[in-house]
XYZ file of C-alpha atoms in Angstrom:
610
model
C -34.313 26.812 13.541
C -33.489 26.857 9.630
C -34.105 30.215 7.392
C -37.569 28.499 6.247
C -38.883 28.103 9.761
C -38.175 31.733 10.719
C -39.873 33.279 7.515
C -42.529 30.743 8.188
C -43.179 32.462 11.345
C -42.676 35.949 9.878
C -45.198 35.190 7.285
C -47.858 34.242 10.144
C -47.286 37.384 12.156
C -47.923 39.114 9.038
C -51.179 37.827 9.082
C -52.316 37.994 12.522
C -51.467 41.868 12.339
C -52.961 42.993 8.705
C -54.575 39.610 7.964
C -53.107 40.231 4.208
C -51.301 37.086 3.866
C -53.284 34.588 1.061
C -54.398 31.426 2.800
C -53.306 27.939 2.564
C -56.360 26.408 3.332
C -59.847 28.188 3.182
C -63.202 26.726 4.876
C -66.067 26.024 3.140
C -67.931 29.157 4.723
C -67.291 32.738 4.870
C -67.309 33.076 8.286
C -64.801 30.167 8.940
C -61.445 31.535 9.714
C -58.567 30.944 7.265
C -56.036 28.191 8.703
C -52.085 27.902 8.025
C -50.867 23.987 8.477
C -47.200 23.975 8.843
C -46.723 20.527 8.824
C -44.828 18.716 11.133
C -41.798 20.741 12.552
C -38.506 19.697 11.288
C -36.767 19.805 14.098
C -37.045 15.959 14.286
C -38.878 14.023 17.072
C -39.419 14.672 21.033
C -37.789 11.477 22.856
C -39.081 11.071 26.664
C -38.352 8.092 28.841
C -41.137 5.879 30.120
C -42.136 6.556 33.533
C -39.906 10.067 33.602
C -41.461 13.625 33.713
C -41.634 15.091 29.901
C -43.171 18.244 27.825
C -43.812 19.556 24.747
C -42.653 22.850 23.195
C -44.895 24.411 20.613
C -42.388 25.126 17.386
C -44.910 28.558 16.718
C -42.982 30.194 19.048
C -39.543 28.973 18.218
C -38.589 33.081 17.520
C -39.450 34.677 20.654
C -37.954 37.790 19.061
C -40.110 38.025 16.545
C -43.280 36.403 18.147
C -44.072 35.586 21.864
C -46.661 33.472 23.527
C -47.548 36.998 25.678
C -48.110 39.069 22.766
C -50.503 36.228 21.482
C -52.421 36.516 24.151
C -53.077 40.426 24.447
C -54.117 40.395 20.868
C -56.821 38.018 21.757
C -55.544 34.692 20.085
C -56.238 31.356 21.314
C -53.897 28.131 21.855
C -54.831 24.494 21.689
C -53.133 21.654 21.588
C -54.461 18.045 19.920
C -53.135 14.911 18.948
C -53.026 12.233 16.783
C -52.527 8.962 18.621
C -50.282 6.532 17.366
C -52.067 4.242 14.797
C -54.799 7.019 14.424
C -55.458 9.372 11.528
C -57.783 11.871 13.494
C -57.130 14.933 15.287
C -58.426 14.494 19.179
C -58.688 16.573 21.864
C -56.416 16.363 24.674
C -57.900 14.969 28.185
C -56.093 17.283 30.786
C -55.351 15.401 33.760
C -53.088 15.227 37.258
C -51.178 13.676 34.885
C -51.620 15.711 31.433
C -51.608 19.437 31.860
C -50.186 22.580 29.885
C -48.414 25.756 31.487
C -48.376 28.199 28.652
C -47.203 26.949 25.327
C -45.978 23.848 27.044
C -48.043 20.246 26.805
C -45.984 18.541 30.491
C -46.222 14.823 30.690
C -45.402 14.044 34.573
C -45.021 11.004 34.106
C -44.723 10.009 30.344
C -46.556 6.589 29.457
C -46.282 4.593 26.530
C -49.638 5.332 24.710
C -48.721 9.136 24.929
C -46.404 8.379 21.724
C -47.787 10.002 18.532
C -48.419 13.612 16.985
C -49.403 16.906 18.927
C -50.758 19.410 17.100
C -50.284 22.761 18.925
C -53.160 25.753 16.968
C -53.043 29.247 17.509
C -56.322 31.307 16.321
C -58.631 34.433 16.525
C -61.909 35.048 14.979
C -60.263 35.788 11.551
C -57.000 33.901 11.342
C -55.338 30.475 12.710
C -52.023 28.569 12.403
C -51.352 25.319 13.550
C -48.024 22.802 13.383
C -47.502 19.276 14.802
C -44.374 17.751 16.696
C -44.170 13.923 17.157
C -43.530 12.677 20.418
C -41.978 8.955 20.776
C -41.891 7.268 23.888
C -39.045 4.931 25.160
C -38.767 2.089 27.001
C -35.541 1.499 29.015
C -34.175 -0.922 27.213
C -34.843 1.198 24.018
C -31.879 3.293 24.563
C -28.453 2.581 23.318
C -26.094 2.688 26.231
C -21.999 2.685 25.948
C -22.499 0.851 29.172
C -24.719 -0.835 30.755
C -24.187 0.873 34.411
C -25.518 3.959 32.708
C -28.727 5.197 33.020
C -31.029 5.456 30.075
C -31.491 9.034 28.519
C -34.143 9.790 25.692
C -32.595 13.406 25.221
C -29.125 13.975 23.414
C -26.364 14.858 25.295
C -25.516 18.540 25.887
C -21.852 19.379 24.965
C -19.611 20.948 27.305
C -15.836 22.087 26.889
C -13.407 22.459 29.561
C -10.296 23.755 29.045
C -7.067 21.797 30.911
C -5.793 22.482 34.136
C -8.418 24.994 34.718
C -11.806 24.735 35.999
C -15.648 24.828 35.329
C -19.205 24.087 36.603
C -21.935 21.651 35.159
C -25.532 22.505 35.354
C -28.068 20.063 34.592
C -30.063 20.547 31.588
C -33.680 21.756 31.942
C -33.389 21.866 35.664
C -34.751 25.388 35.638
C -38.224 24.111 33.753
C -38.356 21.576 36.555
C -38.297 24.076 39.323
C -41.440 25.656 37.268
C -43.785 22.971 37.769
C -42.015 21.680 40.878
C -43.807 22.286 44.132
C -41.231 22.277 46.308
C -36.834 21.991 46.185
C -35.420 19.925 43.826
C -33.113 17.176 44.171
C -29.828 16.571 41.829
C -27.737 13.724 41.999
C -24.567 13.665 39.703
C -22.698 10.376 38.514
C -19.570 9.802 36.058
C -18.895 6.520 34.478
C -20.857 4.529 36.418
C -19.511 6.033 39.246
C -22.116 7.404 41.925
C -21.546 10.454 44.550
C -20.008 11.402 46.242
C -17.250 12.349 43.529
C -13.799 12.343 44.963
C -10.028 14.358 43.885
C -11.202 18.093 41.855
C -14.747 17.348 41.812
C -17.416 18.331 44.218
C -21.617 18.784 44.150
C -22.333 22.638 45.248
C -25.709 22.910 45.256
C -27.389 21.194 42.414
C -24.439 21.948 40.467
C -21.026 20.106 39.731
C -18.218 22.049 39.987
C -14.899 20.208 38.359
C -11.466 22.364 40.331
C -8.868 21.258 37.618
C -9.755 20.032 34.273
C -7.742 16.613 33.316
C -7.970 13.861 31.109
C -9.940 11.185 33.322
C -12.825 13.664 33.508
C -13.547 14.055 30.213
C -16.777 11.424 28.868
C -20.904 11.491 30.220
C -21.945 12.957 32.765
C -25.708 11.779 34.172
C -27.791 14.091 36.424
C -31.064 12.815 37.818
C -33.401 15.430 38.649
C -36.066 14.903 41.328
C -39.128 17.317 42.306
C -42.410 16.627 43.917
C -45.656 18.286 42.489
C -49.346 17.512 43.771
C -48.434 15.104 45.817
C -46.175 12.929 43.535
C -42.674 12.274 43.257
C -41.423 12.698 39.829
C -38.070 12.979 37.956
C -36.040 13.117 34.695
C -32.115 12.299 33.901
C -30.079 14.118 31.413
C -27.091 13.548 30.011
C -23.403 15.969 29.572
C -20.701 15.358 27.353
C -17.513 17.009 28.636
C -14.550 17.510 26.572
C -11.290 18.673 27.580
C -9.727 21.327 25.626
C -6.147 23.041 25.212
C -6.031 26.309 27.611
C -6.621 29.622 26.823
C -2.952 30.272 27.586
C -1.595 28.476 24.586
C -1.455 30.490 21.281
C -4.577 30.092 19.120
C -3.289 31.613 15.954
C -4.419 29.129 12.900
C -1.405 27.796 10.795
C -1.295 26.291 7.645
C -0.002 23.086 7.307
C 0.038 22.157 3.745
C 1.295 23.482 1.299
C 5.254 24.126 2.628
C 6.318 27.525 1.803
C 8.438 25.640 -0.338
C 5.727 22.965 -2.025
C 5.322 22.979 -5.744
C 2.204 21.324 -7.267
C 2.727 19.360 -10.498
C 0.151 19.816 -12.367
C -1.115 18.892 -16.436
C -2.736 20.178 -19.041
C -5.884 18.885 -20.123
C -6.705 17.174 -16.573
C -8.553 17.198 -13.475
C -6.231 19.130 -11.041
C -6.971 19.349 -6.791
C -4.662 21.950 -4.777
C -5.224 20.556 -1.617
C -4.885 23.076 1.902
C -4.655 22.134 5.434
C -5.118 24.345 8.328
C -4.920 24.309 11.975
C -7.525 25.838 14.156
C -6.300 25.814 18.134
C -9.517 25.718 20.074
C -11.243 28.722 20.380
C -14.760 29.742 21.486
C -15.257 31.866 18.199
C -15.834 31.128 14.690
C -12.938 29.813 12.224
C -13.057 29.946 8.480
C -10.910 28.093 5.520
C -10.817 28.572 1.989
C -9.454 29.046 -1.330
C -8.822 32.408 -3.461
C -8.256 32.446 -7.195
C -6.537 35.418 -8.590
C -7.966 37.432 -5.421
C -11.168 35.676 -5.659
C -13.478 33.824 -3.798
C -14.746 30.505 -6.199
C -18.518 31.816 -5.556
C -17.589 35.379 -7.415
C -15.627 33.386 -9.904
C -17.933 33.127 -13.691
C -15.956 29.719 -14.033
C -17.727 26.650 -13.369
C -14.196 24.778 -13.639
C -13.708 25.608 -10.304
C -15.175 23.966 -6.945
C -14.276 22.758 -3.534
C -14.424 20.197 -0.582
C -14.217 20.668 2.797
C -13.683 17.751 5.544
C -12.586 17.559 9.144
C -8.962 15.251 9.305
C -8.603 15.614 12.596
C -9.959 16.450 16.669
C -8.648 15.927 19.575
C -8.682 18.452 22.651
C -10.668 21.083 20.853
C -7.976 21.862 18.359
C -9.336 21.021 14.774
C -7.427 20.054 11.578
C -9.267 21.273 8.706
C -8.908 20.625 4.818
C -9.939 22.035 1.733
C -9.581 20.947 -2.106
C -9.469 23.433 -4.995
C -11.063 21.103 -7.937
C -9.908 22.232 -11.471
C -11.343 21.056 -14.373
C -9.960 20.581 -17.603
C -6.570 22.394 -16.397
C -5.761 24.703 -19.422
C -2.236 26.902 -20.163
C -3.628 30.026 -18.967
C -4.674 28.318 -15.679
C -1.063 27.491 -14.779
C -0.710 31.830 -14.755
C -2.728 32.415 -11.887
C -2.688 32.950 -8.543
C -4.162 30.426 -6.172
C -3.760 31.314 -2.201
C -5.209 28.935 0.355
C -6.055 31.192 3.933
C -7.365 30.600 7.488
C -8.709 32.820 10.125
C -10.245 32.759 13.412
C -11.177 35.496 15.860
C -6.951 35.870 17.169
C -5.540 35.909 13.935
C -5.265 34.910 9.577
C -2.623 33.728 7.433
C -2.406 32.749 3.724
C -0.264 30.695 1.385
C 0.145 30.505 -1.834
C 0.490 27.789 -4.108
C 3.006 27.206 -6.796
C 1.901 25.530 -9.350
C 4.814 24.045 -12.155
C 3.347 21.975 -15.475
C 4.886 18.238 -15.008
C 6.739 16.722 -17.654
C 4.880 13.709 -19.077
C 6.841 10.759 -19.328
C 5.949 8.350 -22.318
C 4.992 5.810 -19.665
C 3.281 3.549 -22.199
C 6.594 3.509 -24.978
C 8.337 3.026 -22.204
C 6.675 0.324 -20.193
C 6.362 -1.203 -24.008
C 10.089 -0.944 -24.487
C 10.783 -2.093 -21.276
C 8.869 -5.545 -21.962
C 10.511 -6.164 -24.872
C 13.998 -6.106 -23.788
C 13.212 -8.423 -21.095
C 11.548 -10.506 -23.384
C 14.851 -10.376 -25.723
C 16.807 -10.650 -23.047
C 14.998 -13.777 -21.452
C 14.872 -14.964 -25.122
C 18.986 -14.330 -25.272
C 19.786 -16.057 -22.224
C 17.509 -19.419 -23.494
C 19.114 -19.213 -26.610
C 22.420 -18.769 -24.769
C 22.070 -21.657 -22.341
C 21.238 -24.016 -25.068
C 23.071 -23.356 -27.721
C 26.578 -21.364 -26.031
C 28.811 -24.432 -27.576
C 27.172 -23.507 -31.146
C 28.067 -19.855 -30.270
C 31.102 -20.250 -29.014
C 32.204 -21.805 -31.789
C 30.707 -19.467 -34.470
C 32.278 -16.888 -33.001
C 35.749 -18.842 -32.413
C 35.169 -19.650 -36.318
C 34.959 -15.566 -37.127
C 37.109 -13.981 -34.311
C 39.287 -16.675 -32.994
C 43.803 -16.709 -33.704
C 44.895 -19.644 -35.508
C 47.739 -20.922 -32.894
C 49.896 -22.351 -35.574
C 50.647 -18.809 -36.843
C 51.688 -17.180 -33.254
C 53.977 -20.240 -31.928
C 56.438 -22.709 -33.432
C 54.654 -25.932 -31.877
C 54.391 -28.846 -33.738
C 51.480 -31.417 -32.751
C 47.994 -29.528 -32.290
C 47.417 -32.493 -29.610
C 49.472 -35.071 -27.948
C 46.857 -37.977 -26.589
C 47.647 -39.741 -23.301
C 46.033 -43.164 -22.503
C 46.642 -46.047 -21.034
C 48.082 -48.995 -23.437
C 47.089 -52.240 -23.431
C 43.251 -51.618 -22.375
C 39.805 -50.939 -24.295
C 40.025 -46.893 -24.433
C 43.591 -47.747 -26.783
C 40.708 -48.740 -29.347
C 38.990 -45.352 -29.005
C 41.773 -43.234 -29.325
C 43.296 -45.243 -32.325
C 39.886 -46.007 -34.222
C 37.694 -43.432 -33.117
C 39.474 -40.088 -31.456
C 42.872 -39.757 -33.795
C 40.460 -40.112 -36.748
C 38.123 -37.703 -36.031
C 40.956 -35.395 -35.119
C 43.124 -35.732 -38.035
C 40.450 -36.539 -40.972
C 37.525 -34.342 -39.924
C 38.695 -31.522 -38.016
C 41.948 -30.996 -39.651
C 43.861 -31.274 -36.220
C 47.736 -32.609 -36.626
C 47.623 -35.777 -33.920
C 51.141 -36.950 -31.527
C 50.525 -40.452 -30.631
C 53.826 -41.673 -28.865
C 53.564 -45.231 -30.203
C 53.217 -44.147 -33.631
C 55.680 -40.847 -33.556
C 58.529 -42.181 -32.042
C 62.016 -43.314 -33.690
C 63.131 -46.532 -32.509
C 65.642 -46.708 -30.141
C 65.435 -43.608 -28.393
C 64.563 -42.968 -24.759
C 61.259 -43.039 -23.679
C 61.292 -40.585 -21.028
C 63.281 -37.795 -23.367
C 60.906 -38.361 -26.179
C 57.514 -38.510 -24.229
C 58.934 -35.214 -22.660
C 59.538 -33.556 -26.518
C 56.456 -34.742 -28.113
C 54.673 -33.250 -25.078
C 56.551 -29.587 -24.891
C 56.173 -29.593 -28.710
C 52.503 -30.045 -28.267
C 49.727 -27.309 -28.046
C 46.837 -29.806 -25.936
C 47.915 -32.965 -23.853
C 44.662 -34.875 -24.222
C 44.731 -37.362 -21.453
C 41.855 -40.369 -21.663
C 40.575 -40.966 -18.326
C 39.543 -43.987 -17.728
C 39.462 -47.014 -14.425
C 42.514 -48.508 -16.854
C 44.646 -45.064 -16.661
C 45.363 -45.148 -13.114
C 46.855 -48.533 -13.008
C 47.987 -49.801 -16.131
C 49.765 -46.572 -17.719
C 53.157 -45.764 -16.231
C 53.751 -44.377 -19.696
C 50.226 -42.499 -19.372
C 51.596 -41.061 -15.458
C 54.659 -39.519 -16.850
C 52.817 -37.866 -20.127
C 50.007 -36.616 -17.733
C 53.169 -35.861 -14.832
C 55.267 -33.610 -17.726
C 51.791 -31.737 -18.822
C 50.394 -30.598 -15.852
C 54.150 -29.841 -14.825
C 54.247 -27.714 -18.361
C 51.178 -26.021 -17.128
C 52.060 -24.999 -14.304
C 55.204 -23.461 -15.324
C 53.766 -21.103 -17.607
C 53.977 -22.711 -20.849
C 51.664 -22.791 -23.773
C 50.638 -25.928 -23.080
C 46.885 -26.785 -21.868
C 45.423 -30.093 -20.387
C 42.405 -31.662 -21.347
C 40.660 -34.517 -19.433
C 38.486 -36.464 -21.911
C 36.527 -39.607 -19.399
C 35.815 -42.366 -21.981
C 33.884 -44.076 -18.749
C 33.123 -43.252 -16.004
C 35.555 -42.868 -12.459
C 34.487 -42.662 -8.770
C 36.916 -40.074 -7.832
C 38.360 -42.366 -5.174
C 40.046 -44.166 -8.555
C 41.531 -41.387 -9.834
C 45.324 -41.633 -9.686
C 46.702 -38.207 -7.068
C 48.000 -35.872 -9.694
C 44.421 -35.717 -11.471
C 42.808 -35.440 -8.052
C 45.254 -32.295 -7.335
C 44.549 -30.756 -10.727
C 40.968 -31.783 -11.298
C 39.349 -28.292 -10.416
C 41.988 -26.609 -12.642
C 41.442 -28.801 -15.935
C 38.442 -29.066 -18.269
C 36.651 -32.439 -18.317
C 34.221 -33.506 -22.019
C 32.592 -36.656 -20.632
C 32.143 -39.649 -23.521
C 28.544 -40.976 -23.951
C 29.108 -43.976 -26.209
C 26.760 -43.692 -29.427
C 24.879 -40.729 -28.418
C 29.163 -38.776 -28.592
C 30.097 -40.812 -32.085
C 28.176 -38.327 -34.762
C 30.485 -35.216 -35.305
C 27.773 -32.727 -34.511
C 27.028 -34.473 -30.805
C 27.559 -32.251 -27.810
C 31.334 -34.209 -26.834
C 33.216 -32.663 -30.093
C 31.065 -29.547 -29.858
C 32.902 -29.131 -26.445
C 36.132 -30.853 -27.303
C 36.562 -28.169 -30.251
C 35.847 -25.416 -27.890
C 39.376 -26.716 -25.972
C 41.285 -27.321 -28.886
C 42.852 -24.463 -31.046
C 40.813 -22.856 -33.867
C 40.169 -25.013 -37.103
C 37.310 -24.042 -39.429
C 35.432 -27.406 -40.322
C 34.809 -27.937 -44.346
C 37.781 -25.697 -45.239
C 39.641 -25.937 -48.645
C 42.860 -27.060 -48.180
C 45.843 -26.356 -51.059
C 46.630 -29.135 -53.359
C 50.494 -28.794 -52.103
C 49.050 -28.703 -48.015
C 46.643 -31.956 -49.008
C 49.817 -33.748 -50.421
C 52.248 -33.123 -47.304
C 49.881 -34.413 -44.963
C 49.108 -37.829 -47.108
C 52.744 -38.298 -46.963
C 53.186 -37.391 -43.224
C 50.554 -39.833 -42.593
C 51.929 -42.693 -44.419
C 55.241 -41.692 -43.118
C 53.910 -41.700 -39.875
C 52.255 -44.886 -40.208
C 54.868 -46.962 -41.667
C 57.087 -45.520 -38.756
C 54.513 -47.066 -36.493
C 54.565 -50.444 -37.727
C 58.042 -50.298 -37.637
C 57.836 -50.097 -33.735
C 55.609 -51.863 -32.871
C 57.344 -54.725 -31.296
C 59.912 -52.457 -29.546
C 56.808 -50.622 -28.274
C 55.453 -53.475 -26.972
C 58.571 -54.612 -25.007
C 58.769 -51.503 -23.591
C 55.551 -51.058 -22.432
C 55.409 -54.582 -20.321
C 58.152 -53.307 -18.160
C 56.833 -50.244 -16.380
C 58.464 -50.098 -13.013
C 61.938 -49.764 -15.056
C 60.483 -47.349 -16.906
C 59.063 -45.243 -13.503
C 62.622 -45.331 -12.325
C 64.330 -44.120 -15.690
C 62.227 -41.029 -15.665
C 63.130 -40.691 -11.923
């Protein structure tokens, strides 16, 4: 019973010796005596089974130490007991019966019925004094009572807990069996069951007596245990069950020292300044038949003799299993200050075979600028996803700028002649391209000097030496792909034959597929299918490819050497190259019918550069 209860009952002894104690309720007339109404006891309600053999305990007597239903009666008190019935706000007196009867401070129900739920009043009085307190009795029906299986027999009364350790054995003996033999009027009868399963128990377990004695403790044992009591009293056969709850527990053999888990001996707590800070201590307690204890010291100190109200703890249960409890306790700091981080915090556990203590090391944590940094973070992934869009659609425009700043001017680190040296096959529609639209742009916008074999070469010399000069004195072989090249241009094989041969060989030379339309690579002639994955290929889209800032020069300037666009050129530079070009031109005119000739007579030319 709680602290309140037992000075509750030391204040009514009080008064029934020296009658000194100021009443709680007073009766009209003097010669009334002065009651004490307690209430209804808190120890909760008194269950009983329908149709099973019951009683009542009067909570006046709850210290026998202090007072005793004997001592009661050799001062001269008396005892009643009343009720309320269920439904009813009046006190009424209690019809003794077969049935109903009391044996001391005892109200025995043998059997219990349904209508005996409600509130018993049990008063104890003299001529000067009384005290009375009511308990509530509920009634259950069988099928009122929550069952883990339904093979079990109803209980109203909580099980009784019983440990056992492993390997080793113990006896079970039926809960209020002893009051039974009390009213009984003859032996009683105890039969024993275990998960359903009825007598007679097999392997380490065996019924002596009315007890149940279990040889060696193991694992299958452990769970409810019913006993049904039976006794026979004025003529009537009358019972009760209870209930056992068995546990299994490690043996008194093994060592039941408590341990600290947590903190390591090495652990350091990081801790801040300014915040909410929990230490938090976990401690092993093998089981033990004794008393265990955990908690938390500061500076030597126990946190109730601490004149800090920063300071507080929790306690839970992690774990249990086989009697051996893991325990944990939190240290709460509040507002963690500088002088905190000084002190000396020691977690400890103790039980009846032993104590030990840890302390814990506590280190200030270095705060990271989390927020700059996530901040920071973001933005150079937004930069840098903003740099790669930038990148992917507008790397010719970069490329370029940055050929335009950083980039060698090729005339100044060889001794080539022709910037380019255009390949194509004559006699077919791309001829008008590279004349009209490709050698103009080259020579008049970008500044490039243009080798076009038809228009740089001296009459009468031979074809094969000069295509292979004008090509090795060349810095790009520009070779016009096209369905014409592969089978019109004999001339157009051995210029694209001598450049990729160039290129192979080391030279300075560099090949660059331009497809004025477009070729299923079936078409293409062998040596462009063998050096295809080695060359770079600017694809020509018609009139979306003819304005100078379109994507096709943009990536045809990229190939070709560095030229800045819009330059100044010299007076004396601009002169040379007016009269290179009309020199060049006239030259062209000039050879135009040998050209021609030549050019309708391929297969003698194939076997001359053979």
């Amino acid at each position: 019973m709680s602290w309140a209860s037992f000075i509750s009952t030391l204040l009514f002894l009080l008064l029934v010796v020296g009658g000194t104690t100021p009443a709680v309720s007073q009766s009209s007339e003097a010669s009334e005596p002065m009651c004490y109404d307690w209430g209804e006891a808190s120890g909760g309600a008194v269950s009983v089974l329908e149709g099973e053999a019951g009683w009542l305990s009067c909570p006046l007597f709850s210290h026998p130490s202090v007072y005793n239903y004997t001592s009661t009666q050799s001062a001269g008190h008396n005892f009643f007991w009343y009720r309320v019935p269920k439904g009813h706000d009046l006190e009424q007196p209690i019809p003794y019966s077969w049935r109903i009867s009391r044996d001391r401070d005892r109200l025995w129900l043998q059997p219990a019925t349904a209508n005996d739920s409600g509130q018993y009043i049990c008063m104890l009085s003299n001529k000067s004094s009384c005290s009375k307190i009511a308990v509530r009795l509920t009634v259950l029906r069988p099928d009122e009572v929550v069952r883990d299986q339904d093979c079990e027999p109803p209980v109203a009364v909580a099980p009784t807990p019983t440990f056992i350790a492993f390997q080793m054995g113990g006896f079970l003996d039926c809960p209020h069996l002893k009051d039974a033999r009390k009213m009984a009027d003859g032996e009683t009868k105890v039969t024993w069951s275990h998960k359903c399963y009825k007598d007679p128990l097999v392997s380490y377990r065996q019924q002596k007596g009315d007890r149940l004695q279990i040889h060696l403790m193991l694992g299958p044992y452990q769970g409810l245990y019913f006993c049904r009591v039976q006794y026979e009293r004025t003529g009537r056969t009358l019972h009760f069950t209870r209930s056992i709850n068995v546990s299994a527990v490690s043996p008194p053999f093994f060592q039941k020292l408590p341990s600290i888990l947590h903190p390591g001996k090495d652990q350091v707590y990081a801790v801040r300044q300014n915040a909410d800070v929990a230490l938090v201590c976990t401690g092993l307690f093998p089981y033990l038949e004794s008393s265990w204890e955990i908690w938390w010291t500061v500076d030597g100190k126990t946190l109730d003799k601490l004149d800090q109200h920063r300071f507080s703890k929790t306690n839970r249960q992690l774990e249990y299993a086989y009697g051996d409890r893991k325990e944990e306790t939190v240290l709460l700091i509040q507002d963690f200050q500088a002088e905190d981080l000084h002190r000396e915090y020691n977690c400890s556990v103790r039980n009846d075979r032993g104590f030990e203590t840890r302390r814990a090391q506590l280190e200030e944590e270095v705060l990271l600028p989390s927020l700059e940094l996530g901040c920071g973070l973001a933005v150079t992934l937004v930069l840098m996803l903003l740099l790669f869009v930038v990148y992917h659609v507008f790397w010719l425009e970069l490329l370029l700028l940055y050929r335009s700043w950083f980039g060698t001017d090729e005339r100044h680190t060889d001794d080539k002649e022709y910037d380019v040296y255009i390949s194509y096959a004559r006699n077919s529609e791309e001829e008008q391209f590279v004349l009209s639209t490709l050698r103009s742009v080259l020579e008049n916008e970008l500044g490039y000097s243009v080798c076009i074999f038809d228009r740089d070469s001296l009459p009468g010399g031979t074809i094969t030496d000069e295509t292979l000069g004008f090509v090795t004195r060349s810095r790009r072989l520009l070779v016009v792909v096209s369905p014409g090249y592969a089978c019109r241009g004999s001339q157009a094989l051995l210029e694209l034959q001598a450049g990729i041969d160039s290129m192979a060989l080391g030279g300075h030379l560099r090949v660059i597929l331009v497809q004025y339309k477009p070729v299923q690579r079936q078409g293409w002639v062998r040596e462009l299918r063998r050096a295809r994955v080695a060359l770079v290929l600017v694809r020509w889209q018609g009139d979306k490819s003819r304005e100078l800032t379109s994507r096709f020069w943009k990536r045809l300037r990229v190939e070709l050497p560095v030229r800045r666009v819009g330059s100044t050129r010299g007076g004396e530079e601009e002169k040379q190259l007016g009269l290179m070009r009309l020199h060049s031109q006239n030259s062209t005119n000039s050879q135009t019918g040998l050209i021609s000739n030549t050019i309708k007579e391929p297969q003698k030319i194939l076997n001359s550069a053979a």
